[in-house]
Short mmCIF file of C-alpha atoms in Angstrom, two decimals:
data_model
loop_
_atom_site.label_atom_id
_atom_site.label_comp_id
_atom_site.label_asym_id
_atom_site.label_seq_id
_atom_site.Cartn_x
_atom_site.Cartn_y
_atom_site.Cartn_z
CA UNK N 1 0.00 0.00 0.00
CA UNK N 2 1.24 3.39 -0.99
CA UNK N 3 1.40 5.34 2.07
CA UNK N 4 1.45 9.22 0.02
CA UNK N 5 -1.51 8.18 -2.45
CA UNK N 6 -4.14 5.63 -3.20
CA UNK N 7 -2.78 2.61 -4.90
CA UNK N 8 -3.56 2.07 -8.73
CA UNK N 9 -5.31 -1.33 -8.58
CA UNK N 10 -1.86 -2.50 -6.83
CA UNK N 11 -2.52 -5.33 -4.82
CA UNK N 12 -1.14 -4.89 -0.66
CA UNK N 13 2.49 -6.61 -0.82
CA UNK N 14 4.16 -7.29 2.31
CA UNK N 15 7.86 -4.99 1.07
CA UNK N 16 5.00 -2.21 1.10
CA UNK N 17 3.86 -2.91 4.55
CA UNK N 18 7.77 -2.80 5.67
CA UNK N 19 8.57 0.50 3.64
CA UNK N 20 6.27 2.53 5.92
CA UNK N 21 7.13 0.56 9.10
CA UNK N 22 10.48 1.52 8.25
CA UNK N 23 10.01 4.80 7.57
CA UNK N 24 7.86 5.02 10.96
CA UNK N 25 11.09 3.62 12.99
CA UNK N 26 12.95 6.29 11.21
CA UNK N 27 11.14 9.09 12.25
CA UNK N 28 10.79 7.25 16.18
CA UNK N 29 14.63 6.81 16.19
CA UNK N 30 15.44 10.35 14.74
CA UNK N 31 12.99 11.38 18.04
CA UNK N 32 14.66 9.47 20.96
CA UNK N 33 18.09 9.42 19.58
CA UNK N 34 19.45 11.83 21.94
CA UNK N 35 17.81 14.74 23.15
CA UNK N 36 20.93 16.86 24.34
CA UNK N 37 22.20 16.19 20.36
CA UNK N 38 24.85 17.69 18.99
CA UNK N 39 25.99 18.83 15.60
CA UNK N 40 29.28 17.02 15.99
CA UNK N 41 26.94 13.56 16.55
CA UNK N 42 23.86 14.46 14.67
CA UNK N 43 23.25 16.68 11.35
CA UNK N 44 19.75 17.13 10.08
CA UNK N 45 19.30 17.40 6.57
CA UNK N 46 17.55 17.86 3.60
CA UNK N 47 17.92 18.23 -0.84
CA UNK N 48 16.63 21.62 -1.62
CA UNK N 49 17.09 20.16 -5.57
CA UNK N 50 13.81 17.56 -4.54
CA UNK N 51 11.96 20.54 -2.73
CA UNK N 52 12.22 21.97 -6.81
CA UNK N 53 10.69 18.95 -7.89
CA UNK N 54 7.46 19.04 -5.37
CA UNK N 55 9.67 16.55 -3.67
CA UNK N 56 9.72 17.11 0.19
CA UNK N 57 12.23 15.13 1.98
CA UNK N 58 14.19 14.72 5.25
CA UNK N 59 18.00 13.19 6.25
CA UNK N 60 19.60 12.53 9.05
CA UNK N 61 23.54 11.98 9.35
CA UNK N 62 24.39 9.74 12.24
CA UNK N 63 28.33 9.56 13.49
CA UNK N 64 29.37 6.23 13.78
CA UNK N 65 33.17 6.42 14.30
CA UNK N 66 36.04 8.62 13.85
CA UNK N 67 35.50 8.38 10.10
CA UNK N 68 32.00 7.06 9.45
CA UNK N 69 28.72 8.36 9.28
CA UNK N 70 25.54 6.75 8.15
CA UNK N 71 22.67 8.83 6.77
CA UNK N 72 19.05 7.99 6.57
CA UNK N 73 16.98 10.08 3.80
CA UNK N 74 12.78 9.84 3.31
CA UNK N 75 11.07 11.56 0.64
CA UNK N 76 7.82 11.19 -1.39
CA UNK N 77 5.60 13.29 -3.18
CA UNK N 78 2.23 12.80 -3.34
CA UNK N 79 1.69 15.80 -6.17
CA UNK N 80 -0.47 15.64 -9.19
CA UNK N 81 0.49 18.35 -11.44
CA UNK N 82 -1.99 16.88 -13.99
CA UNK N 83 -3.51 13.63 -15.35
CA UNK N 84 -0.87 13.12 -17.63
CA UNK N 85 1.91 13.94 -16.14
CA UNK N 86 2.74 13.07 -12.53
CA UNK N 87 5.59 11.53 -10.47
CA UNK N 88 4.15 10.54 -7.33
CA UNK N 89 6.52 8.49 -5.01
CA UNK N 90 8.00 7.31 -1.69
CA UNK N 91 11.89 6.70 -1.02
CA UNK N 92 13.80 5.57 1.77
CA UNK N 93 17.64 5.54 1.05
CA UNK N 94 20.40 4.78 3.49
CA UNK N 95 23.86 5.48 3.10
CA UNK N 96 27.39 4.81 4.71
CA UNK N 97 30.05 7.66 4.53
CA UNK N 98 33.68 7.19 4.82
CA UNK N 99 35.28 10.65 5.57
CA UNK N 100 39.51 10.86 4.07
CA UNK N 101 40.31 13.27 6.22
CA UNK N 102 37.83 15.15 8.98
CA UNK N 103 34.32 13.78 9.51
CA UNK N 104 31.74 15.74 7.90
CA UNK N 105 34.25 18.20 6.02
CA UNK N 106 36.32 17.50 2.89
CA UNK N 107 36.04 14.53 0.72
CA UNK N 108 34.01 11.64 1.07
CA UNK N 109 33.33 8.12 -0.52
CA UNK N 110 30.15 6.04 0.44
CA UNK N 111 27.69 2.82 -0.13
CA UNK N 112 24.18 3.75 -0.72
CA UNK N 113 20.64 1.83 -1.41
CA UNK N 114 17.00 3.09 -1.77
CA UNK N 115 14.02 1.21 -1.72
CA UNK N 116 11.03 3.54 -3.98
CA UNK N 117 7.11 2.85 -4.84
CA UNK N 118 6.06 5.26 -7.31
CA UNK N 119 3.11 6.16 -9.75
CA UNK N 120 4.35 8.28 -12.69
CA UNK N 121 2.57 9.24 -16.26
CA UNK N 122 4.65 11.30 -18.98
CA UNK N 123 2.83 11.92 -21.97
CA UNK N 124 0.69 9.08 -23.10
CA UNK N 125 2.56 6.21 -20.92
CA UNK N 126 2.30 5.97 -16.91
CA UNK N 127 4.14 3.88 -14.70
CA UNK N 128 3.42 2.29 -11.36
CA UNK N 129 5.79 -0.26 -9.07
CA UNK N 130 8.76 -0.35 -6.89
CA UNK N 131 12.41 0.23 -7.54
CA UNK N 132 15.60 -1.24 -6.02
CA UNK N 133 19.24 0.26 -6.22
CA UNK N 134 22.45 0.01 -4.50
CA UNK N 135 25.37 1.76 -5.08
CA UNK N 136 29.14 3.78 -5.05
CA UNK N 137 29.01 7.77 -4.09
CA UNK N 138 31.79 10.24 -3.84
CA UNK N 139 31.13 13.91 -2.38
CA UNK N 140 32.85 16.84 -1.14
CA UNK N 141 31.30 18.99 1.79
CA UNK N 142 31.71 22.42 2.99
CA UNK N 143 30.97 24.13 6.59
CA UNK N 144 29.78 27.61 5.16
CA UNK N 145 28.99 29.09 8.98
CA UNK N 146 28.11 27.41 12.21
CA UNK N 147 24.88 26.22 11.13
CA UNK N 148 25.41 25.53 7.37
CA UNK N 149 26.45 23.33 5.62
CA UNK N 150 26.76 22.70 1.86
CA UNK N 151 27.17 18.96 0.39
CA UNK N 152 27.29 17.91 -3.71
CA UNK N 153 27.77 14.34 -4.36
CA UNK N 154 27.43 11.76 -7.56
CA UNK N 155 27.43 8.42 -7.90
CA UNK N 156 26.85 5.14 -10.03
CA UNK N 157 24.13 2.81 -9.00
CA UNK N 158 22.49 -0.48 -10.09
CA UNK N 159 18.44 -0.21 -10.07
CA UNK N 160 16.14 -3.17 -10.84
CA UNK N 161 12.40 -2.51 -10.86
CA UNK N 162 9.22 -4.36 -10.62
CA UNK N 163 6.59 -1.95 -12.94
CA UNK N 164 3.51 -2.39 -14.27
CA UNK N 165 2.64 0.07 -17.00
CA UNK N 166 -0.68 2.23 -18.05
CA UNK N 167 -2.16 4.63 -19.29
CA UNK N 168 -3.22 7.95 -17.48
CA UNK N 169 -6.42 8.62 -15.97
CA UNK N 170 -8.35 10.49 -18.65
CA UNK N 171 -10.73 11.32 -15.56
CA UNK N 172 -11.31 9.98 -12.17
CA UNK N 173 -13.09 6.68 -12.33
CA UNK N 174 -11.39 5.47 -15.57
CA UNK N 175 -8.45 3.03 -15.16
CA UNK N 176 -6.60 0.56 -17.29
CA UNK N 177 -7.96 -2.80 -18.30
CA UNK N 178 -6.23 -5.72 -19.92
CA UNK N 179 -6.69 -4.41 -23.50
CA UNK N 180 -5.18 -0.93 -22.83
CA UNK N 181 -6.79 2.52 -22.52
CA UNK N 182 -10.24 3.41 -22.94
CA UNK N 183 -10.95 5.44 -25.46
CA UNK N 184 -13.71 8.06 -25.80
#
């Protein structure tokens, strides 16, 4: 079950059931992690390129040693801009930071993975399913004051997906059948 928008005739999977239990814990944990938190432990984050996209999205950057860090990112959008074109979704990615030379400054390599359920229609074709992708990142971040921060990364990832296509809602009530769209 899609936890940002109704399902389109999507059966309830269990790996759907886990995504928002997951992202449940997330929120729980980012809650009681530890309220006297400090930046040098804890760094709150977020991907002002998504917030562009009608994306909204949260991370959180957990130290885990002298030169690790593990960050947990949600984000989902449950915008319609119109019928035919839409990009509704749900991610939760992880990822594991290895800092060269200070933590959170400088250079960085990492190991990332996202788990994302989306419902998408471009022109004449729409989209609905799950995607799976694990991968290699490298950044570089910068400490612009005591409160800022500025991070750009890229990386190379392997994505498999489980999709079902169809075509757009040409109104409210009308959805795909087995013989394609319904035409007026």
């Amino acid at each position: 079950m899609n936890i940002l928008f109704e399902p389109c005739n999507a059966p309830l999977r269990a790996g759907n059931r886990w995504c928002l239990q997951a992202g449940m814990l997330f929120f729980l944990f980012l809650l009681l992690y530890n309220p006297c938190a400090s930046a040098q432990r804890l760094s709150l984050k977020t991907n002002v390129l998504e917030w562009g996209v009608l994306s909204p999205n949260v991370g959180a950057e957990f130290l885990l040693n002298d030169q690790m860090t593990l960050e947990l990112t949600v984000s989902g959008s449950p915008f319609r801009l119109t019928n035919d074109l839409y990009l509704k979704h749900f991610r939760l990615q992880p990822e594991l930071k290895y800092w060269f030379l200070t933590l959170m400054t400088g250079h960085y390599v990492g190991f990332t993975a996202f788990y994302s359920n989306y419902d998408a229609a471009f022109g004449g074709n729409a989209y609905y399913g799950e995607a799976y992708a694990a991968g290699f990142t490298y950044g570089y971040h910068w400490i612009l004051s005591r409160h800022w921060n500025l991070e750009l990364s890229t990386g190379v990832d392997c994505c498999t997906t489980a999709r079902q296509s169809m075509c757009p809602e040409r109104s409210m009530e009308t959805r795909t059948r087995r013989d394609g769209c319904r035409h007026r």
